[in-house]
Amino acid sequence: MKFAIIKERKSPPDKRVVFSPTMLLAFKEQYPQAEIVVESSDVRVFTDDEYRAVGFEVSNDVSDADVFIGVKEIPVDALVPNKKYVFFSHTIKKQQHNQKMLQAIIDLDISLFDHETITDSTNKRLIGFGRYAGIVGTYNCFRAFGLKYELFSLPKAEALQDQDALITRLKRMVLPPLKIVLTGRGKVGAGAKEMLDAMKIKEVSVQNFLTKIYDSPVYVQLDVLDYNKRKDGAMPHSYTDFFDNPQDYVSDFARFTNVADIFIAGHFHGNNAPDILTREMLKDKNCKLKVVADVSCDVGGPIACTVRSSCIKEPLYGYNPSTGEETDMHHPAAIVVMAVDNLPCELPRDASEGFGQMFLKHVIPAFYNNDKDGILKRSMIAEKGRLTERFKYLNDYIHENVPHV
C-alpha cells in the first residue's frame, strides 16, 4: 500500500499537513512495509527539504499512490480516479460550496474517508484540530481586548513560532481584574483552558464567579447545564436529559453576561439546542461583555454577535448591541468579536504535529489490521463511487443542479 501526503490546493492557502516530517518518520518506523511519498509543496509549513532530510521521496507526481492524505477540500481537477482519499470534505452538512467536489468523487469512482467522521464505536471523534483552535482563539481574545482598550499590543499568532511563544507573550501582559467565561469541555475547551492555566489565571466555581468580586483575573469553565435550564423549571436528572430533549431547554447564559468581561465560546452546539448568547442578552443594559471570541464560529448559530466569520488577515470586528449589526470595533458601544473559522492555521507546526499523532494512533492501524475496530468503515462517505449506507442522505445533495464531470 502506497500513501501520498498531498499538497494543499485550497485558497486561501493552508500551511498545515496531516504528517510532519517527524510524525511521518514515526509512521514509517511503526509500519516499515508502508510506501510513502510526499507531494512537493511551496505552501506547507514544513519544506520539501525537511522531508527529504529524514529519508522521504518528494515528488510533483504522486498519482501512483493508493491512499491520498490531505487536510482540506481538493479541487475537482486535482482528483485522481479510482483512489482512496482522506481529508476534511466539509460535505456531511450538505455544504453548497463542496457539492460539485462530492459529485466528482462519485463520478470518478473514488473512496472518500473524512477526518470529521473518524470516530470510535460510541461516535466520539478521534482526531481533529480543535485543541489548537482553542489555543489560538484564547490568544486572539486577549489580543482583541488589548487593541480595543489600547492597553497592550500583541503580535498576530501567525507571526509567532509555537504555543510556547504565544504563552510567553501573554504572560507579559498586565491585566485588570477581568472575569472570563469559557463554554465547552471538549478539545476546543481543553485548548482554551490550557492557555488560561498557563497564564496563571485562577479558575473559580460558577457560584463564586457569579457572586464574588476579585482583584485579579479569574475564569469559569461551563458545561451545558451551567448555561441552560429547563423551560418548566424542573431540575434535569442528568446531562442525558438535555441531549435527548434540547427543545425543552432555554439558555440561562444571561446570568454570566451580566458579570463577565470576556466570553470564549468553545462549545459544541447540537441540533435543536437553544441559542446560547441571544441578541436580547447583548442589548440588555446589564450586559458587561467586552470581547466575544467565538472559537466554534457558527454563523447564524447560537452566538448572536457572530454575524459573519472573520479571517486571519482581519480577525476582529465590532458588534453594535443596539442595532444587531457590525460596526467599527473601536466604537464606544461595540463588543469586539473574534470569529476566525480556521484558527489552527495560525499555529501550523504545532497543529500538524498534534494531528499526526492522533492520525497515526487511531487511523493508520486500520489500514493494516483489516479495520477490526470499524474506524475506516464508519468514516467512509463514498466507496468506489457510491455513497455508503450511513451517508445515503447526501444523495439528493450531490445530484441537485450539479453537472457531471
PDB file of N, CA, C and O in Angstrom, residues 17 19 51 64 75 92 114 129 131 134 148 173 182 194 245 285 290-291 300 304-305 328 349 355 391 396 403:
ATOM      1  N   VAL A  17      -0.432  20.203   7.539  1.00  0.00           N
ATOM      2  CA  VAL A  17      -0.298  18.916   6.864  1.00  0.00           C
ATOM      3  C   VAL A  17      -0.669  17.840   7.882  1.00  0.00           C
ATOM      4  O   VAL A  17      -0.549  18.054   9.093  1.00  0.00           O
ATOM      5  N   PHE A  19       0.817  14.907   8.299  1.00  0.00           N
ATOM      6  CA  PHE A  19       2.025  14.346   8.884  1.00  0.00           C
ATOM      7  C   PHE A  19       3.205  15.294   8.721  1.00  0.00           C
ATOM      8  O   PHE A  19       3.626  15.574   7.598  1.00  0.00           O
ATOM      9  N   TYR A  51      11.437  16.999   4.633  1.00  0.00           N
ATOM     10  CA  TYR A  51      11.013  15.616   4.419  1.00  0.00           C
ATOM     11  C   TYR A  51      12.152  14.795   3.817  1.00  0.00           C
ATOM     12  O   TYR A  51      12.385  13.642   4.207  1.00  0.00           O
ATOM     13  N   ASP A  64       0.621   7.549  -8.552  1.00  0.00           N
ATOM     14  CA  ASP A  64       0.674   6.090  -8.448  1.00  0.00           C
ATOM     15  C   ASP A  64       0.381   5.607  -7.033  1.00  0.00           C
ATOM     16  O   ASP A  64       0.395   4.398  -6.776  1.00  0.00           O
ATOM     17  N   PRO A  75      -9.649  20.536  -5.131  1.00  0.00           N
ATOM     18  CA  PRO A  75     -10.317  20.973  -6.370  1.00  0.00           C
ATOM     19  C   PRO A  75     -10.634  19.783  -7.265  1.00  0.00           C
ATOM     20  O   PRO A  75      -9.872  18.802  -7.324  1.00  0.00           O
ATOM     21  N   ILE A  92     -20.774  16.769   4.911  1.00  0.00           N
ATOM     22  CA  ILE A  92     -21.792  15.998   5.624  1.00  0.00           C
ATOM     23  C   ILE A  92     -22.968  16.855   6.088  1.00  0.00           C
ATOM     24  O   ILE A  92     -24.013  16.325   6.444  1.00  0.00           O
ATOM     25  N   ASP A 114     -13.508  10.762   5.646  1.00  0.00           N
ATOM     26  CA  ASP A 114     -13.498  12.148   6.123  1.00  0.00           C
ATOM     27  C   ASP A 114     -12.938  12.209   7.543  1.00  0.00           C
ATOM     28  O   ASP A 114     -13.384  11.464   8.417  1.00  0.00           O
ATOM     29  N   PHE A 129      -8.516  19.261  14.897  1.00  0.00           N
ATOM     30  CA  PHE A 129      -7.641  20.387  15.222  1.00  0.00           C
ATOM     31  C   PHE A 129      -8.226  21.249  16.336  1.00  0.00           C
ATOM     32  O   PHE A 129      -7.762  22.361  16.581  1.00  0.00           O
ATOM     33  N   ARG A 131      -8.201  21.360  19.612  1.00  0.00           N
ATOM     34  CA  ARG A 131      -7.344  21.861  20.694  1.00  0.00           C
ATOM     35  C   ARG A 131      -6.602  23.120  20.253  1.00  0.00           C
ATOM     36  O   ARG A 131      -6.487  24.093  21.005  1.00  0.00           O
ATOM     37  N   GLY A 134      -8.740  26.192  20.119  1.00  0.00           N
ATOM     38  CA  GLY A 134      -8.904  26.755  21.457  1.00  0.00           C
ATOM     39  C   GLY A 134      -7.688  27.536  21.902  1.00  0.00           C
ATOM     40  O   GLY A 134      -7.796  28.604  22.527  1.00  0.00           O
ATOM     41  N   LYS A 148      -8.681  46.853  21.700  1.00  0.00           N
ATOM     42  CA  LYS A 148      -9.908  47.607  21.939  1.00  0.00           C
ATOM     43  C   LYS A 148      -9.673  48.731  22.949  1.00  0.00           C
ATOM     44  O   LYS A 148     -10.109  49.869  22.754  1.00  0.00           O
ATOM     45  N   MET A 173       1.636  40.464  29.760  1.00  0.00           N
ATOM     46  CA  MET A 173       0.555  41.429  29.892  1.00  0.00           C
ATOM     47  C   MET A 173       0.266  41.731  31.361  1.00  0.00           C
ATOM     48  O   MET A 173       0.404  40.862  32.219  1.00  0.00           O
ATOM     49  N   LEU A 182     -15.776  30.607  29.877  1.00  0.00           N
ATOM     50  CA  LEU A 182     -15.415  29.664  28.822  1.00  0.00           C
ATOM     51  C   LEU A 182     -16.468  28.573  28.748  1.00  0.00           C
ATOM     52  O   LEU A 182     -16.754  27.919  29.752  1.00  0.00           O
ATOM     53  N   GLU A 194      -5.985  25.264  28.673  1.00  0.00           N
ATOM     54  CA  GLU A 194      -4.516  25.181  28.725  1.00  0.00           C
ATOM     55  C   GLU A 194      -3.893  26.574  28.768  1.00  0.00           C
ATOM     56  O   GLU A 194      -2.968  26.832  29.539  1.00  0.00           O
ATOM     57  N   ASN A 245     -33.452  15.846  24.936  1.00  0.00           N
ATOM     58  CA  ASN A 245     -34.613  16.737  24.827  1.00  0.00           C
ATOM     59  C   ASN A 245     -34.202  18.213  24.802  1.00  0.00           C
ATOM     60  O   ASN A 245     -34.645  19.007  25.633  1.00  0.00           O
ATOM     61  N   LYS A 285     -29.141  46.223  29.249  1.00  0.00           N
ATOM     62  CA  LYS A 285     -28.288  47.252  29.861  1.00  0.00           C
ATOM     63  C   LYS A 285     -27.316  46.672  30.879  1.00  0.00           C
ATOM     64  O   LYS A 285     -26.301  47.292  31.228  1.00  0.00           O
ATOM     65  N   LYS A 290     -17.281  42.563  26.784  1.00  0.00           N
ATOM     66  CA  LYS A 290     -16.454  43.474  26.004  1.00  0.00           C
ATOM     67  C   LYS A 290     -15.829  42.776  24.794  1.00  0.00           C
ATOM     68  O   LYS A 290     -15.600  43.392  23.769  1.00  0.00           O
ATOM     69  N   VAL A 291     -15.549  41.480  24.947  1.00  0.00           N
ATOM     70  CA  VAL A 291     -14.954  40.684  23.866  1.00  0.00           C
ATOM     71  C   VAL A 291     -15.648  39.329  23.819  1.00  0.00           C
ATOM     72  O   VAL A 291     -15.843  38.690  24.858  1.00  0.00           O
ATOM     73  N   GLY A 300     -24.797  32.552  12.136  1.00  0.00           N
ATOM     74  CA  GLY A 300     -26.230  32.304  12.188  1.00  0.00           C
ATOM     75  C   GLY A 300     -26.590  31.275  13.231  1.00  0.00           C
ATOM     76  O   GLY A 300     -27.703  30.753  13.245  1.00  0.00           O
ATOM     77  N   ALA A 304     -25.232  35.321  18.933  1.00  0.00           N
ATOM     78  CA  ALA A 304     -25.897  36.311  18.075  1.00  0.00           C
ATOM     79  C   ALA A 304     -24.949  37.337  17.482  1.00  0.00           C
ATOM     80  O   ALA A 304     -25.195  37.858  16.382  1.00  0.00           O
ATOM     81  N   CYS A 305     -23.858  37.661  18.178  1.00  0.00           N
ATOM     82  CA  CYS A 305     -22.952  38.689  17.663  1.00  0.00           C
ATOM     83  C   CYS A 305     -22.014  38.164  16.582  1.00  0.00           C
ATOM     84  O   CYS A 305     -21.279  38.944  15.957  1.00  0.00           O
ATOM     85  N   ASP A 328     -17.537  49.396  13.633  1.00  0.00           N
ATOM     86  CA  ASP A 328     -16.112  49.504  13.920  1.00  0.00           C
ATOM     87  C   ASP A 328     -15.849  49.031  15.353  1.00  0.00           C
ATOM     88  O   ASP A 328     -16.573  49.410  16.277  1.00  0.00           O
ATOM     89  N   ARG A 349       2.642  24.507  12.680  1.00  0.00           N
ATOM     90  CA  ARG A 349       3.592  23.468  13.085  1.00  0.00           C
ATOM     91  C   ARG A 349       3.041  22.631  14.239  1.00  0.00           C
ATOM     92  O   ARG A 349       3.004  21.396  14.167  1.00  0.00           O
ATOM     93  N   PHE A 355      -1.951  16.698  15.159  1.00  0.00           N
ATOM     94  CA  PHE A 355      -2.896  15.966  14.322  1.00  0.00           C
ATOM     95  C   PHE A 355      -2.267  14.655  13.851  1.00  0.00           C
ATOM     96  O   PHE A 355      -2.921  13.602  13.848  1.00  0.00           O
ATOM     97  N   PHE A 391     -24.261   7.437   4.720  1.00  0.00           N
ATOM     98  CA  PHE A 391     -24.287   8.777   4.127  1.00  0.00           C
ATOM     99  C   PHE A 391     -25.181   8.870   2.888  1.00  0.00           C
ATOM    100  O   PHE A 391     -25.065   9.802   2.097  1.00  0.00           O
ATOM    101  N   ASP A 396     -29.550  13.335  -2.557  1.00  0.00           N
ATOM    102  CA  ASP A 396     -30.187  14.461  -3.229  1.00  0.00           C
ATOM    103  C   ASP A 396     -29.233  15.654  -3.336  1.00  0.00           C
ATOM    104  O   ASP A 396     -29.242  16.397  -4.319  1.00  0.00           O
ATOM    105  N   PRO A 403     -23.720  19.646 -12.621  1.00  0.00           N
ATOM    106  CA  PRO A 403     -23.351  18.970 -13.873  1.00  0.00           C
ATOM    107  C   PRO A 403     -22.313  17.887 -13.600  1.00  0.00           C
ATOM    108  O   PRO A 403     -21.442  18.029 -12.737  1.00  0.00           O
TER     109      PRO A 403
END
